[in-house]
């Protein structure tokens, strides 16, 4: 077996070796001792071989690019989502957890680390369900506490697909493509609801990636089962946000009410 190349630049403890201030801020914020241990463990087990810089740094999580080696030693890219354990980011989460029967016992609001773990677990399980239903999304690969490893959505050189918001459609076919993508999204939302029994609950052009006329659903940690007491409210919000986006692209969309009926019927 090949030796894993350990290149955890970000993992090295807050030393001044980081050339980039942003990188340093990132590592200090998220990659605490506990997180580094999880990453080292994953490297030892070959889940990932190298963890690179952040693809995205957000309020609630950072996503890192990573590389792993398949059995035939070909390189595959992975994405590692590290949830933040800081108190501030949790204010908003309760409304998703409360009413979630899957999380009744574990949702201890007083214990942040436990909450983050639940949150990561929720994303992992939702991704598994969505992926199994044949909806394009990252395949979940491994979960350990607040660290989730998944399929990388991007090209072979490690460039992530753009968010739908940043999709650059060739002008000559933009109009047609936006309409087709709108229809595609309606199908995804319906399938998500009917087959996965889930409502995304934070669906927008920011949580959809785009590549070659295909939409990929991401960021499903807050997604709820459709028996959640507020699931239909969240669904209406998803319909409005995505509808507004496509209307801004000039698509002649259905009325939000009609979309709602289509999804739940
Ligand atoms: P925050 O809300 O704190 O910004 P987040 O919860 O929104 O974080 P995500 O939306 O899941 O985190 O991911 C953030 C960004 O990371 C995405 O917009 C996307 O650009 C990138 N990303 C996430 N998952 C993947 C993946 N599997 N492959 C490639 N890029 C990804
Ligand atoms: Mn997001």
mmCIF file of C-alpha atoms and ligand atoms in Angstrom:
data_model
loop_
_atom_site.group_PDB
_atom_site.id
_atom_site.type_symbol
_atom_site.label_atom_id
_atom_site.label_comp_id
_atom_site.label_asym_id
_atom_site.label_seq_id
_atom_site.Cartn_x
_atom_site.Cartn_y
_atom_site.Cartn_z
ATOM 1 C CA UNK A 1 0.000 0.000 0.000
ATOM 2 C CA UNK A 2 1.097 3.502 -0.663
ATOM 3 C CA UNK A 3 2.077 5.739 2.215
ATOM 4 C CA UNK A 4 -0.474 8.399 2.929
ATOM 5 C CA UNK A 5 0.890 11.789 2.226
ATOM 6 C CA UNK A 6 -0.048 13.953 5.138
ATOM 7 C CA UNK A 7 -0.410 17.519 4.062
ATOM 8 C CA UNK A 8 -2.552 18.984 6.746
ATOM 9 C CA UNK A 9 -1.184 22.492 6.482
ATOM 10 C CA UNK A 10 -4.269 23.880 8.097
ATOM 11 C CA UNK A 11 -4.064 21.361 10.832
ATOM 12 C CA UNK A 12 -0.790 22.525 12.279
ATOM 13 C CA UNK A 13 -1.570 24.319 15.426
ATOM 14 C CA UNK A 14 -1.951 28.066 14.924
ATOM 15 C CA UNK A 15 1.717 28.703 14.112
ATOM 16 C CA UNK A 16 2.779 31.710 12.117
ATOM 17 C CA UNK A 17 3.745 29.411 9.231
ATOM 18 C CA UNK A 18 0.482 30.117 7.441
ATOM 19 C CA UNK A 19 1.198 32.718 4.825
ATOM 20 C CA UNK A 20 -2.421 33.563 4.438
ATOM 21 C CA UNK A 21 -4.312 35.354 7.178
ATOM 22 C CA UNK A 22 -7.605 33.871 6.106
ATOM 23 C CA UNK A 23 -6.172 30.376 6.345
ATOM 24 C CA UNK A 24 -4.952 31.080 9.827
ATOM 25 C CA UNK A 25 -8.292 32.431 10.926
ATOM 26 C CA UNK A 26 -9.904 29.329 9.522
ATOM 27 C CA UNK A 27 -7.659 26.896 11.302
ATOM 28 C CA UNK A 28 -8.024 28.713 14.572
ATOM 29 C CA UNK A 29 -11.771 28.767 14.284
ATOM 30 C CA UNK A 30 -12.478 25.207 13.352
ATOM 31 C CA UNK A 31 -9.569 22.847 13.458
ATOM 32 C CA UNK A 32 -9.254 22.437 17.157
ATOM 33 C CA UNK A 33 -7.421 19.564 18.754
ATOM 34 C CA UNK A 34 -10.447 17.288 18.610
ATOM 35 C CA UNK A 35 -11.063 17.956 14.926
ATOM 36 C CA UNK A 36 -7.416 17.378 14.060
ATOM 37 C CA UNK A 37 -7.499 14.036 15.827
ATOM 38 C CA UNK A 38 -10.548 12.985 13.819
ATOM 39 C CA UNK A 39 -8.843 13.991 10.580
ATOM 40 C CA UNK A 40 -5.668 12.093 11.487
ATOM 41 C CA UNK A 41 -7.742 9.047 12.280
ATOM 42 C CA UNK A 42 -9.464 9.315 8.925
ATOM 43 C CA UNK A 43 -6.092 9.616 7.203
ATOM 44 C CA UNK A 44 -4.847 6.512 8.975
ATOM 45 C CA UNK A 45 -7.886 4.623 7.779
ATOM 46 C CA UNK A 46 -7.548 5.877 4.226
ATOM 47 C CA UNK A 47 -10.877 7.702 4.166
ATOM 48 C CA UNK A 48 -8.865 10.684 3.018
ATOM 49 C CA UNK A 49 -5.156 10.978 2.341
ATOM 50 C CA UNK A 50 -4.674 14.697 2.168
ATOM 51 C CA UNK A 51 -6.832 17.488 3.449
ATOM 52 C CA UNK A 52 -6.378 20.712 1.559
ATOM 53 C CA UNK A 53 -7.544 24.266 2.031
ATOM 54 C CA UNK A 54 -11.072 25.441 2.640
ATOM 55 C CA UNK A 55 -13.468 25.466 -0.306
ATOM 56 C CA UNK A 56 -15.861 27.447 1.800
ATOM 57 C CA UNK A 57 -15.833 29.045 5.216
ATOM 58 C CA UNK A 58 -19.237 29.795 6.634
ATOM 59 C CA UNK A 59 -21.022 30.609 9.829
ATOM 60 C CA UNK A 60 -21.914 27.053 10.652
ATOM 61 C CA UNK A 61 -19.377 24.930 8.865
ATOM 62 C CA UNK A 62 -16.232 24.956 6.787
ATOM 63 C CA UNK A 63 -15.853 22.692 3.800
ATOM 64 C CA UNK A 64 -12.392 21.454 2.832
ATOM 65 C CA UNK A 65 -11.191 19.797 -0.314
ATOM 66 C CA UNK A 66 -9.501 16.450 0.224
ATOM 67 C CA UNK A 67 -7.970 13.664 -1.763
ATOM 68 C CA UNK A 68 -8.257 9.934 -1.268
ATOM 69 C CA UNK A 69 -6.863 6.992 -3.158
ATOM 70 C CA UNK A 70 -9.119 4.292 -4.558
ATOM 71 C CA UNK A 71 -8.071 0.622 -4.371
ATOM 72 C CA UNK A 72 -6.362 0.916 -7.748
ATOM 73 C CA UNK A 73 -4.517 3.969 -6.398
ATOM 74 C CA UNK A 74 -6.325 6.412 -8.618
ATOM 75 C CA UNK A 75 -6.903 9.736 -6.986
ATOM 76 C CA UNK A 76 -10.425 10.780 -6.037
ATOM 77 C CA UNK A 77 -11.509 14.086 -4.595
ATOM 78 C CA UNK A 78 -13.589 14.334 -1.477
ATOM 79 C CA UNK A 79 -15.171 17.094 0.508
ATOM 80 C CA UNK A 80 -14.872 17.325 4.271
ATOM 81 C CA UNK A 81 -17.482 19.373 6.081
ATOM 82 C CA UNK A 82 -16.454 20.426 9.566
ATOM 83 C CA UNK A 83 -19.274 21.827 11.661
ATOM 84 C CA UNK A 84 -18.415 24.604 14.016
ATOM 85 C CA UNK A 85 -18.951 24.066 17.671
ATOM 86 C CA UNK A 86 -19.221 27.744 18.629
ATOM 87 C CA UNK A 87 -22.346 28.717 20.513
ATOM 88 C CA UNK A 88 -23.389 31.602 18.291
ATOM 89 C CA UNK A 89 -24.325 29.573 15.273
ATOM 90 C CA UNK A 90 -26.883 27.485 17.085
ATOM 91 C CA UNK A 91 -29.483 30.044 17.895
ATOM 92 C CA UNK A 92 -31.236 29.418 14.647
ATOM 93 C CA UNK A 93 -31.211 25.658 14.623
ATOM 94 C CA UNK A 94 -33.694 24.865 17.248
ATOM 95 C CA UNK A 95 -36.729 25.311 15.070
ATOM 96 C CA UNK A 96 -35.504 22.513 12.838
ATOM 97 C CA UNK A 97 -34.601 20.117 15.631
ATOM 98 C CA UNK A 98 -37.722 20.723 17.714
ATOM 99 C CA UNK A 99 -40.425 18.535 16.243
ATOM 100 C CA UNK A 100 -37.932 16.167 14.638
ATOM 101 C CA UNK A 101 -38.857 12.774 16.017
ATOM 102 C CA UNK A 102 -35.520 11.391 14.891
ATOM 103 C CA UNK A 103 -33.771 13.674 17.365
ATOM 104 C CA UNK A 104 -36.027 13.775 20.340
ATOM 105 C CA UNK A 105 -33.693 12.132 22.786
ATOM 106 C CA UNK A 106 -30.436 13.704 21.712
ATOM 107 C CA UNK A 107 -31.380 17.344 21.341
ATOM 108 C CA UNK A 108 -29.888 18.752 24.497
ATOM 109 C CA UNK A 109 -29.742 22.455 23.918
ATOM 110 C CA UNK A 110 -27.341 22.952 26.788
ATOM 111 C CA UNK A 111 -24.649 20.823 25.223
ATOM 112 C CA UNK A 112 -23.194 22.378 22.134
ATOM 113 C CA UNK A 113 -20.855 19.660 21.126
ATOM 114 C CA UNK A 114 -23.660 17.171 21.273
ATOM 115 C CA UNK A 115 -25.881 19.462 19.212
ATOM 116 C CA UNK A 116 -23.269 19.819 16.501
ATOM 117 C CA UNK A 117 -22.831 16.083 16.418
ATOM 118 C CA UNK A 118 -26.575 15.661 15.951
ATOM 119 C CA UNK A 119 -26.541 18.252 13.241
ATOM 120 C CA UNK A 120 -23.790 16.458 11.338
ATOM 121 C CA UNK A 121 -25.575 13.162 11.834
ATOM 122 C CA UNK A 122 -28.729 14.661 10.415
ATOM 123 C CA UNK A 123 -26.935 15.852 7.313
ATOM 124 C CA UNK A 124 -25.300 12.460 6.885
ATOM 125 C CA UNK A 125 -28.579 10.582 7.127
ATOM 126 C CA UNK A 126 -30.422 13.018 4.912
ATOM 127 C CA UNK A 127 -27.697 12.811 2.266
ATOM 128 C CA UNK A 128 -27.862 9.036 2.373
ATOM 129 C CA UNK A 129 -31.585 9.089 1.881
ATOM 130 C CA UNK A 130 -31.448 11.649 -0.915
ATOM 131 C CA UNK A 131 -28.612 9.886 -2.672
ATOM 132 C CA UNK A 132 -30.407 6.538 -2.474
ATOM 133 C CA UNK A 133 -33.458 8.124 -4.062
ATOM 134 C CA UNK A 134 -31.369 8.926 -7.110
ATOM 135 C CA UNK A 135 -31.360 12.668 -6.578
ATOM 136 C CA UNK A 136 -28.040 14.263 -7.531
ATOM 137 C CA UNK A 137 -26.190 15.199 -4.348
ATOM 138 C CA UNK A 138 -22.854 14.357 -2.737
ATOM 139 C CA UNK A 139 -22.681 10.740 -1.653
ATOM 140 C CA UNK A 140 -21.995 10.617 2.081
ATOM 141 C CA UNK A 141 -18.892 8.582 2.863
ATOM 142 C CA UNK A 142 -18.055 8.840 6.527
ATOM 143 C CA UNK A 143 -19.168 10.605 9.656
ATOM 144 C CA UNK A 144 -17.283 11.041 12.895
ATOM 145 C CA UNK A 145 -18.714 13.408 15.463
ATOM 146 C CA UNK A 146 -18.873 16.819 13.731
ATOM 147 C CA UNK A 147 -16.781 15.842 10.697
ATOM 148 C CA UNK A 148 -18.537 14.594 7.582
ATOM 149 C CA UNK A 149 -16.731 13.222 4.539
ATOM 150 C CA UNK A 150 -18.622 13.147 1.266
ATOM 151 C CA UNK A 151 -18.192 12.923 -2.443
ATOM 152 C CA UNK A 152 -16.627 15.958 -4.024
ATOM 153 C CA UNK A 153 -18.821 17.713 -6.566
ATOM 154 C CA UNK A 154 -16.325 19.103 -8.996
ATOM 155 C CA UNK A 155 -13.894 18.279 -11.740
ATOM 156 C CA UNK A 156 -10.928 15.920 -11.592
ATOM 157 C CA UNK A 157 -8.528 18.729 -10.901
ATOM 158 C CA UNK A 158 -10.320 19.562 -7.692
ATOM 159 C CA UNK A 159 -12.323 22.593 -8.783
ATOM 160 C CA UNK A 160 -15.749 22.536 -7.146
ATOM 161 C CA UNK A 161 -18.806 23.055 -9.300
ATOM 162 C CA UNK A 162 -20.241 26.559 -8.954
ATOM 163 C CA UNK A 163 -23.337 27.308 -6.959
ATOM 164 C CA UNK A 164 -26.386 27.784 -9.142
ATOM 165 C CA UNK A 165 -26.149 31.450 -8.278
ATOM 166 C CA UNK A 166 -22.776 31.641 -10.001
ATOM 167 C CA UNK A 167 -23.594 29.381 -12.928
ATOM 168 C CA UNK A 168 -22.367 30.848 -16.173
ATOM 169 C CA UNK A 169 -24.712 29.779 -18.945
ATOM 170 C CA UNK A 170 -23.767 30.481 -22.559
ATOM 171 C CA UNK A 171 -25.908 33.412 -23.673
ATOM 172 C CA UNK A 172 -27.290 31.727 -26.765
ATOM 173 C CA UNK A 173 -28.889 28.924 -24.782
ATOM 174 C CA UNK A 174 -29.403 30.604 -21.417
ATOM 175 C CA UNK A 175 -33.127 31.164 -21.765
ATOM 176 C CA UNK A 176 -33.852 27.592 -22.678
ATOM 177 C CA UNK A 177 -31.487 26.197 -20.072
ATOM 178 C CA UNK A 178 -32.951 28.257 -17.210
ATOM 179 C CA UNK A 179 -36.424 26.945 -18.028
ATOM 180 C CA UNK A 180 -35.168 23.390 -18.202
ATOM 181 C CA UNK A 181 -33.369 23.801 -14.877
ATOM 182 C CA UNK A 182 -36.504 25.165 -13.297
ATOM 183 C CA UNK A 183 -38.458 22.105 -14.402
ATOM 184 C CA UNK A 184 -35.620 19.908 -13.203
ATOM 185 C CA UNK A 185 -35.753 21.530 -9.768
ATOM 186 C CA UNK A 186 -39.507 21.046 -9.480
ATOM 187 C CA UNK A 187 -38.943 17.354 -10.110
ATOM 188 C CA UNK A 188 -36.201 17.232 -7.489
ATOM 189 C CA UNK A 189 -38.348 18.956 -4.881
ATOM 190 C CA UNK A 190 -41.222 16.616 -5.553
ATOM 191 C CA UNK A 191 -39.033 13.548 -5.373
ATOM 192 C CA UNK A 192 -37.434 14.846 -2.193
ATOM 193 C CA UNK A 193 -40.873 15.163 -0.700
ATOM 194 C CA UNK A 194 -42.560 12.088 -2.092
ATOM 195 C CA UNK A 195 -39.715 9.572 -2.033
ATOM 196 C CA UNK A 196 -37.399 10.843 0.691
ATOM 197 C CA UNK A 197 -40.194 12.300 2.816
ATOM 198 C CA UNK A 198 -38.031 15.366 3.291
ATOM 199 C CA UNK A 199 -38.297 19.113 2.904
ATOM 200 C CA UNK A 200 -34.938 20.764 2.289
ATOM 201 C CA UNK A 201 -35.804 23.817 4.388
ATOM 202 C CA UNK A 202 -32.928 25.989 3.164
ATOM 203 C CA UNK A 203 -33.241 25.570 -0.562
ATOM 204 C CA UNK A 204 -31.949 28.399 -2.707
ATOM 205 C CA UNK A 205 -29.466 29.161 -5.462
ATOM 206 C CA UNK A 206 -26.784 29.020 -2.737
ATOM 207 C CA UNK A 207 -27.423 25.412 -1.796
ATOM 208 C CA UNK A 208 -27.611 24.002 -5.286
ATOM 209 C CA UNK A 209 -24.489 23.319 -7.320
ATOM 210 C CA UNK A 210 -24.521 23.359 -11.088
ATOM 211 C CA UNK A 211 -22.640 21.452 -13.748
ATOM 212 C CA UNK A 212 -23.521 20.633 -17.349
ATOM 213 C CA UNK A 213 -27.254 21.208 -17.022
ATOM 214 C CA UNK A 214 -27.416 19.142 -13.863
ATOM 215 C CA UNK A 215 -28.451 20.494 -10.467
ATOM 216 C CA UNK A 216 -26.920 19.047 -7.294
ATOM 217 C CA UNK A 217 -28.604 19.471 -3.949
ATOM 218 C CA UNK A 218 -26.326 20.217 -0.978
ATOM 219 C CA UNK A 219 -26.492 21.454 2.608
ATOM 220 C CA UNK A 220 -29.259 19.269 4.028
ATOM 221 C CA UNK A 221 -28.445 19.371 7.724
ATOM 222 C CA UNK A 222 -31.600 21.352 8.456
ATOM 223 C CA UNK A 223 -33.867 19.316 6.195
ATOM 224 C CA UNK A 224 -36.894 17.948 8.010
ATOM 225 C CA UNK A 225 -39.192 14.989 7.667
ATOM 226 C CA UNK A 226 -42.534 15.916 6.248
ATOM 227 C CA UNK A 227 -44.259 15.049 9.513
ATOM 228 C CA UNK A 228 -42.311 17.863 11.179
ATOM 229 C CA UNK A 229 -44.914 20.359 12.419
ATOM 230 C CA UNK A 230 -43.449 23.163 10.326
ATOM 231 C CA UNK A 231 -42.453 21.184 7.246
ATOM 232 C CA UNK A 232 -45.091 22.753 4.988
ATOM 233 C CA UNK A 233 -44.086 26.205 6.103
ATOM 234 C CA UNK A 234 -40.469 25.362 5.219
ATOM 235 C CA UNK A 235 -41.631 23.926 1.906
ATOM 236 C CA UNK A 236 -43.448 27.149 1.020
ATOM 237 C CA UNK A 237 -40.306 29.074 1.834
ATOM 238 C CA UNK A 238 -38.196 26.790 -0.392
ATOM 239 C CA UNK A 239 -40.704 27.238 -3.211
ATOM 240 C CA UNK A 240 -40.691 30.987 -2.857
ATOM 241 C CA UNK A 241 -36.910 31.356 -2.675
ATOM 242 C CA UNK A 242 -36.226 29.150 -5.664
ATOM 243 C CA UNK A 243 -39.181 30.558 -7.618
ATOM 244 C CA UNK A 244 -37.942 34.100 -7.033
ATOM 245 C CA UNK A 245 -34.502 33.119 -8.262
ATOM 246 C CA UNK A 246 -35.805 31.611 -11.490
ATOM 247 C CA UNK A 247 -38.127 34.554 -12.042
ATOM 248 C CA UNK A 248 -35.094 36.819 -11.821
ATOM 249 C CA UNK A 249 -33.530 34.706 -14.569
ATOM 250 C CA UNK A 250 -36.543 35.470 -16.713
ATOM 251 C CA UNK A 251 -38.226 32.083 -16.411
ATOM 252 C CA UNK A 252 -41.988 32.086 -16.741
ATOM 253 C CA UNK A 253 -42.539 30.121 -13.546
ATOM 254 C CA UNK A 254 -45.678 28.578 -12.151
ATOM 255 C CA UNK A 255 -47.402 30.308 -9.276
ATOM 256 C CA UNK A 256 -45.960 29.237 -5.926
ATOM 257 C CA UNK A 257 -49.318 27.720 -4.963
ATOM 258 C CA UNK A 258 -49.351 25.543 -8.044
ATOM 259 C CA UNK A 259 -45.843 24.339 -7.301
ATOM 260 C CA UNK A 260 -46.866 23.516 -3.752
ATOM 261 C CA UNK A 261 -49.793 21.421 -4.969
ATOM 262 C CA UNK A 262 -47.597 19.683 -7.503
ATOM 263 C CA UNK A 263 -45.045 18.738 -4.863
ATOM 264 C CA UNK A 264 -47.366 17.419 -2.204
ATOM 265 C CA UNK A 265 -49.917 15.778 -4.508
HETATM 266 P P1 LIG B 1 -22.522 28.002 6.054
HETATM 267 O O1 LIG B 1 -24.057 28.029 6.100
HETATM 268 O O2 LIG B 1 -21.925 28.177 7.360
HETATM 269 O O3 LIG B 1 -21.989 28.898 4.965
HETATM 270 P P2 LIG B 1 -23.060 25.687 4.893
HETATM 271 O O4 LIG B 1 -23.774 24.946 5.923
HETATM 272 O O5 LIG B 1 -23.846 26.554 3.977
HETATM 273 O O6 LIG B 1 -22.061 26.551 5.618
HETATM 274 P P3 LIG B 1 -22.676 23.992 2.645
HETATM 275 O O7 LIG B 1 -23.706 24.819 1.967
HETATM 276 O O8 LIG B 1 -22.985 22.545 2.823
HETATM 277 O O9 LIG B 1 -22.253 24.596 4.043
HETATM 278 O O10 LIG B 1 -21.327 24.102 1.850
HETATM 279 C C1 LIG B 1 -20.725 25.370 1.665
HETATM 280 C C2 LIG B 1 -20.097 25.451 0.280
HETATM 281 O O11 LIG B 1 -19.094 24.446 0.143
HETATM 282 C C3 LIG B 1 -21.076 25.184 -0.839
HETATM 283 O O12 LIG B 1 -21.690 26.377 -1.271
HETATM 284 C C4 LIG B 1 -20.204 24.621 -1.929
HETATM 285 O O13 LIG B 1 -19.608 25.655 -2.668
HETATM 286 C C5 LIG B 1 -19.120 23.892 -1.156
HETATM 287 N N1 LIG B 1 -19.427 22.463 -1.045
HETATM 288 C C6 LIG B 1 -20.183 21.866 -0.105
HETATM 289 N N2 LIG B 1 -20.261 20.540 -0.284
HETATM 290 C C7 LIG B 1 -19.523 20.273 -1.390
HETATM 291 C C8 LIG B 1 -19.206 19.067 -2.114
HETATM 292 N N3 LIG B 1 -19.648 17.876 -1.719
HETATM 293 N N4 LIG B 1 -18.427 19.174 -3.209
HETATM 294 C C9 LIG B 1 -17.971 20.382 -3.614
HETATM 295 N N5 LIG B 1 -18.236 21.534 -2.983
HETATM 296 C C10 LIG B 1 -18.996 21.497 -1.883
HETATM 297 MN MN1 LIG B 2 -25.017 26.378 2.369
#
